[in-house]
Short mmCIF file of C-alpha atoms in Angstrom, two decimals:
data_model
loop_
_atom_site.label_atom_id
_atom_site.label_comp_id
_atom_site.label_asym_id
_atom_site.label_seq_id
_atom_site.Cartn_x
_atom_site.Cartn_y
_atom_site.Cartn_z
CA MET A 1 -32.55 -21.94 4.77
CA ALA A 2 -30.07 -20.02 2.46
CA ARG A 3 -27.65 -17.54 4.90
CA GLU A 4 -27.37 -13.74 3.97
CA PRO A 5 -24.08 -13.12 2.60
CA LEU A 6 -22.13 -11.56 4.93
CA ILE A 7 -18.23 -9.78 3.37
CA LEU A 8 -15.78 -8.24 5.42
CA ILE A 9 -12.98 -5.96 4.67
CA HIS A 10 -9.50 -5.71 5.78
CA GLY A 11 -7.36 -2.57 6.78
CA PHE A 12 -5.00 -0.90 4.55
CA THR A 13 -2.18 -3.47 4.43
CA ASP A 14 -3.46 -6.62 6.61
CA THR A 15 -4.92 -8.99 4.90
CA TRP A 16 -8.46 -11.18 4.90
CA ARG A 17 -6.94 -13.56 8.08
CA THR A 18 -7.70 -10.57 10.86
CA TRP A 19 -11.38 -11.94 10.65
CA GLU A 20 -10.35 -15.23 11.12
CA LEU A 21 -11.16 -14.73 14.84
CA VAL A 22 -14.61 -13.62 14.34
CA VAL A 23 -15.93 -16.25 11.72
CA PRO A 24 -16.75 -19.14 13.71
CA TRP A 25 -19.74 -17.02 15.05
CA LEU A 26 -20.88 -15.41 12.12
CA GLU A 27 -20.73 -18.77 9.74
CA GLU A 28 -23.22 -19.73 12.41
CA ARG A 29 -25.48 -17.29 10.51
CA HIS A 30 -24.01 -15.57 7.35
CA ASP A 31 -22.83 -16.77 4.22
CA VAL A 32 -19.17 -14.69 4.61
CA VAL A 33 -16.43 -13.59 2.57
CA ALA A 34 -13.26 -12.10 3.88
CA VAL A 35 -11.60 -10.14 0.76
CA ALA A 36 -8.53 -8.98 -0.84
CA LEU A 37 -7.43 -6.07 -1.67
CA PRO A 38 -5.44 -5.38 -4.28
CA GLY A 39 -1.78 -5.77 -3.11
CA HIS A 40 -2.80 -6.61 0.12
CA VAL A 41 -0.99 -10.49 0.03
CA GLY A 42 -4.31 -13.28 -1.39
CA GLY A 43 -5.49 -9.96 -3.14
CA PRO A 44 -4.57 -9.15 -7.40
CA GLU A 45 -1.69 -7.63 -8.11
CA ILE A 46 -2.04 -3.45 -8.28
CA GLY A 47 0.28 -1.63 -10.55
CA ASP A 48 2.51 1.35 -9.39
CA VAL A 49 0.40 3.98 -10.47
CA VAL A 50 -3.66 3.47 -9.54
CA GLU A 51 -6.23 5.07 -10.76
CA GLY A 52 -9.97 5.12 -9.36
CA ASP A 53 -11.91 2.79 -6.69
CA VAL A 54 -9.79 0.07 -7.15
CA ALA A 55 -10.12 -1.41 -3.67
CA VAL A 56 -14.03 -0.97 -4.43
CA ALA A 57 -14.15 -2.77 -7.36
CA GLU A 58 -12.31 -5.78 -5.93
CA VAL A 59 -15.13 -6.13 -3.70
CA GLU A 60 -17.84 -5.51 -6.48
CA ARG A 61 -15.91 -7.36 -8.72
CA VAL A 62 -15.83 -10.65 -6.07
CA MET A 63 -19.49 -9.88 -5.33
CA ASP A 64 -20.48 -10.52 -8.88
CA GLU A 65 -18.61 -13.80 -9.29
CA ARG A 66 -21.06 -15.18 -6.40
CA GLY A 67 -24.24 -13.51 -8.32
CA TRP A 68 -24.38 -11.31 -4.97
CA SER A 69 -26.22 -7.80 -6.20
CA SER A 70 -25.82 -6.31 -2.50
CA ALA A 71 -24.41 -7.65 1.03
CA HIS A 72 -24.04 -7.19 4.53
CA VAL A 73 -20.61 -5.76 4.92
CA CYS A 74 -18.49 -5.34 7.56
CA GLY A 75 -14.92 -3.47 7.04
CA ASN A 76 -12.15 -2.19 9.43
CA SER A 77 -10.07 1.01 9.08
CA LEU A 78 -9.71 1.09 4.57
CA GLY A 79 -11.98 -1.47 4.81
CA GLY A 80 -14.78 0.48 6.16
CA TYR A 81 -14.66 2.94 3.85
CA VAL A 82 -14.48 0.98 1.33
CA ALA A 83 -18.24 -0.77 2.71
CA LEU A 84 -19.37 2.87 2.43
CA GLN A 85 -18.51 3.16 -0.88
CA LEU A 86 -20.59 -0.42 -1.88
CA ALA A 87 -23.34 2.18 0.15
CA GLU A 88 -23.20 4.12 -1.76
CA ARG A 89 -23.24 2.07 -4.40
CA GLY A 90 -26.37 0.67 -3.56
CA ARG A 91 -24.75 -2.71 -2.89
CA ALA A 92 -24.73 -2.65 1.06
CA ARG A 93 -27.75 -4.42 2.77
CA THR A 94 -26.16 -2.68 6.27
CA VAL A 95 -22.91 -1.53 6.74
CA VAL A 96 -20.77 -1.76 10.15
CA ALA A 97 -17.67 0.19 9.92
CA PHE A 98 -15.31 -0.70 12.18
CA ALA A 99 -13.14 2.93 12.94
CA PRO A 100 -13.66 3.62 9.34
CA ALA A 101 -10.81 5.58 7.26
CA GLY A 102 -12.16 9.32 5.78
CA GLY A 103 -13.94 10.93 8.18
CA TRP A 104 -11.38 13.35 8.99
CA ALA A 105 -13.09 16.92 9.09
CA PRO A 106 -12.76 19.23 6.04
CA GLY A 107 -9.15 20.84 6.35
CA ASP A 108 -7.70 18.41 9.24
CA ASP A 109 -4.75 17.35 7.61
CA ALA A 110 -4.28 14.64 10.35
CA TYR A 111 -4.32 12.05 7.48
CA ARG A 112 -1.64 12.87 6.12
CA GLU A 113 0.06 11.78 9.15
CA VAL A 114 -1.66 8.78 8.90
CA LEU A 115 -0.33 7.49 5.21
CA ALA A 116 3.11 8.57 6.27
CA HIS A 117 2.39 5.89 8.60
CA PHE A 118 2.49 3.19 6.68
CA PRO A 119 5.51 3.58 4.12
CA GLN A 120 8.17 3.95 7.65
CA VAL A 121 6.74 1.08 9.43
CA GLN A 122 6.62 -0.57 6.23
CA ALA A 123 10.10 -0.12 5.92
CA GLU A 124 11.01 -0.91 10.18
CA VAL A 125 8.68 -3.92 9.17
CA ARG A 126 10.88 -5.41 6.23
CA ALA A 127 14.20 -4.94 8.60
CA TYR A 128 12.80 -7.44 10.46
CA VAL A 129 10.18 -10.01 8.56
CA GLY A 130 12.92 -13.13 8.46
CA GLN A 131 12.39 -12.89 12.18
CA ALA A 132 8.85 -12.34 12.48
CA ASP A 133 7.96 -16.08 13.84
CA ALA A 134 10.35 -15.11 16.46
CA LEU A 135 9.43 -13.19 17.28
CA MET A 136 5.59 -13.28 17.87
CA GLN A 137 7.24 -15.52 20.49
CA THR A 138 8.45 -13.08 22.68
CA GLU A 139 5.96 -11.45 24.75
CA LEU A 140 7.20 -7.95 24.02
CA GLY A 141 7.12 -9.15 19.74
CA ARG A 142 3.21 -9.51 20.10
CA ARG A 143 2.93 -6.10 21.79
CA ARG A 144 4.78 -4.21 19.42
CA ALA A 145 3.35 -6.34 16.60
CA THR A 146 0.12 -4.69 17.85
CA ALA A 147 0.73 -1.15 19.24
CA THR A 148 -1.19 0.54 16.81
CA THR A 149 -3.54 -1.70 16.45
CA THR A 150 -4.79 -3.32 19.38
CA VAL A 151 -4.83 -2.49 23.15
CA ASN A 152 -5.80 -6.05 24.22
CA TYR A 153 -3.65 -8.36 21.91
CA GLN A 154 -2.51 -11.35 24.25
CA HIS A 155 -5.14 -14.12 23.10
CA ILE A 156 -4.37 -13.17 19.49
CA PRO A 157 -2.91 -16.43 18.01
CA PRO A 158 1.63 -15.62 17.29
CA GLU A 159 1.47 -17.48 13.99
CA LEU A 160 -1.72 -14.90 12.84
CA LEU A 161 0.05 -11.90 14.21
CA ALA A 162 3.37 -13.45 12.18
CA HIS A 163 1.60 -13.81 9.62
CA GLN A 164 0.20 -9.87 9.09
CA PHE A 165 3.94 -9.05 9.97
CA ARG A 166 4.80 -10.27 6.39
CA ALA A 167 1.77 -8.47 5.15
CA VAL A 168 3.06 -5.51 6.16
CA ALA A 169 6.55 -6.91 3.91
CA ALA A 170 4.22 -7.98 0.98
CA CYS A 171 2.27 -5.41 1.05
CA THR A 172 2.70 -4.06 -2.05
CA ALA A 173 0.40 -1.43 -2.28
CA VAL A 174 1.73 1.28 0.26
CA GLU A 175 2.91 3.71 -2.60
CA PRO A 176 0.41 4.17 -5.02
CA MET A 177 -2.76 3.95 -3.13
CA THR A 178 -0.72 6.18 -0.48
CA LYS A 179 -0.25 8.71 -3.73
CA LEU A 180 -3.59 7.82 -3.99
CA ALA A 181 -5.40 8.89 -1.36
CA GLU A 182 -2.86 11.77 -1.42
CA THR A 183 -4.53 13.48 -5.05
CA GLN A 184 -8.06 12.06 -4.81
CA GLY A 185 -8.86 12.36 -1.19
CA TRP A 186 -11.73 10.35 0.80
CA THR A 187 -14.45 10.70 -1.49
CA LEU A 188 -18.06 9.73 -0.50
CA ASP A 189 -21.27 10.87 -1.69
CA PRO A 190 -23.60 10.72 1.73
CA SER A 191 -26.62 11.23 0.02
CA ARG A 192 -26.59 8.03 -2.10
CA VAL A 193 -26.05 6.00 1.46
CA ASP A 194 -29.46 4.71 2.12
CA CYS A 195 -29.09 1.26 4.37
CA ARG A 196 -28.71 1.25 7.86
CA LEU A 197 -25.43 2.15 9.41
CA ARG A 198 -23.13 1.30 12.88
CA PHE A 199 -20.34 3.10 13.23
CA VAL A 200 -17.72 1.30 15.83
CA TRP A 201 -14.54 3.31 17.39
CA GLY A 202 -12.31 2.27 19.94
CA THR A 203 -11.33 5.10 22.63
CA ASP A 204 -8.07 3.86 22.74
CA ASP A 205 -7.90 4.34 18.93
CA VAL A 206 -3.78 5.35 18.13
CA LEU A 207 -4.55 4.93 14.54
CA LEU A 208 -6.85 7.33 13.79
CA PRO A 209 -8.41 8.51 16.98
CA TRP A 210 -11.80 8.66 18.39
CA PRO A 211 -13.49 11.44 18.41
CA ARG A 212 -11.39 13.57 16.00
CA ALA A 213 -10.86 10.80 12.89
CA ALA A 214 -14.75 10.18 12.98
CA ALA A 215 -15.63 13.62 12.96
CA ARG A 216 -16.99 14.00 8.95
CA TYR A 217 -19.18 10.61 9.27
CA ARG A 218 -20.94 11.83 12.54
CA ALA A 219 -21.60 15.55 10.81
CA TRP A 220 -23.03 13.33 7.49
CA PHE A 221 -24.64 10.38 9.28
CA PRO A 222 -25.83 11.80 12.27
CA THR A 223 -28.72 9.13 13.29
CA ALA A 224 -26.60 5.74 13.25
CA ASP A 225 -26.04 3.89 15.22
CA TRP A 226 -22.67 5.22 16.98
CA ILE A 227 -20.72 2.91 18.87
CA GLU A 228 -18.31 3.73 21.71
CA LEU A 229 -15.86 0.29 23.29
CA GLN A 230 -14.09 1.67 25.83
CA ASP A 231 -9.87 0.54 26.36
CA VAL A 232 -10.45 -1.16 22.45
CA GLY A 233 -7.65 -0.20 20.08
CA HIS A 234 -8.51 0.16 16.07
CA ALA A 235 -8.56 -3.19 14.48
CA ILE A 236 -11.66 -4.14 16.56
CA GLN A 237 -12.09 -7.75 15.73
CA LEU A 238 -8.81 -8.82 16.85
CA ASP A 239 -9.07 -6.15 19.92
CA VAL A 240 -12.37 -8.18 20.87
CA PRO A 241 -13.23 -10.31 18.77
CA ARG A 242 -16.19 -11.93 20.22
CA GLU A 243 -18.11 -8.55 21.05
CA ALA A 244 -16.89 -7.51 17.37
CA ALA A 245 -18.76 -10.67 15.88
CA GLN A 246 -21.41 -9.86 18.45
CA LEU A 247 -21.46 -5.98 17.14
CA ILE A 248 -21.95 -7.74 13.92
CA LEU A 249 -24.65 -9.92 13.55
CA GLY A 250 -26.55 -7.70 16.28
CA PHE A 251 -26.95 -5.58 13.33
CA THR A 252 -27.47 -8.01 10.25
CA THR A 253 -29.75 -10.61 12.24
#
């Protein structure tokens, strides 16, 4: 019996490998693809100037290549926003959004602080990227590397953290996609989203704080399945991988 397709979409400056800890559970029930977004490690190149929805277009290209007219979709942060864009386009069977970007209330300028965060972090990471492996062998290095993404980090392999550290340094999407977000904003027509939605937010998310960063989505989708996770940060798939897998599988199957 064919397994239903499941697309996983990573966050800004992250990589497809952010899903490694949950994929073994997901593959027991789904045909899983973790997409690499444009300008990110493993993804297609991106130009200095970006126009339009390049991230969702890349996910659609991957789906078309595999012959999937629709799929279950899970995304984190930017990937959560892209998952909702797929739903808007009628290509999502279900969406599980882990702390999706774009949920600030109208007039809330907090998103500007978030956008400014990424160039600053990338500059800092690039200064130490040559020491990534050595840094992730230390408790302090692992804690600093995960300070804005997870509360729980001891179980995350140092090799994976070193990979993500290097990925931040190598991400060529930082400048063009930040500029795109500043000019285009986070556009979504909620009336065109008709699939089942599950939003999951960690109460200790310091990058997109709950509930402020979810205000618009809560207004748009009040009947969606809303789940708060205590003592969990922004990257739920890294923070609590077993629970993350259960939250996905409990909604898609």
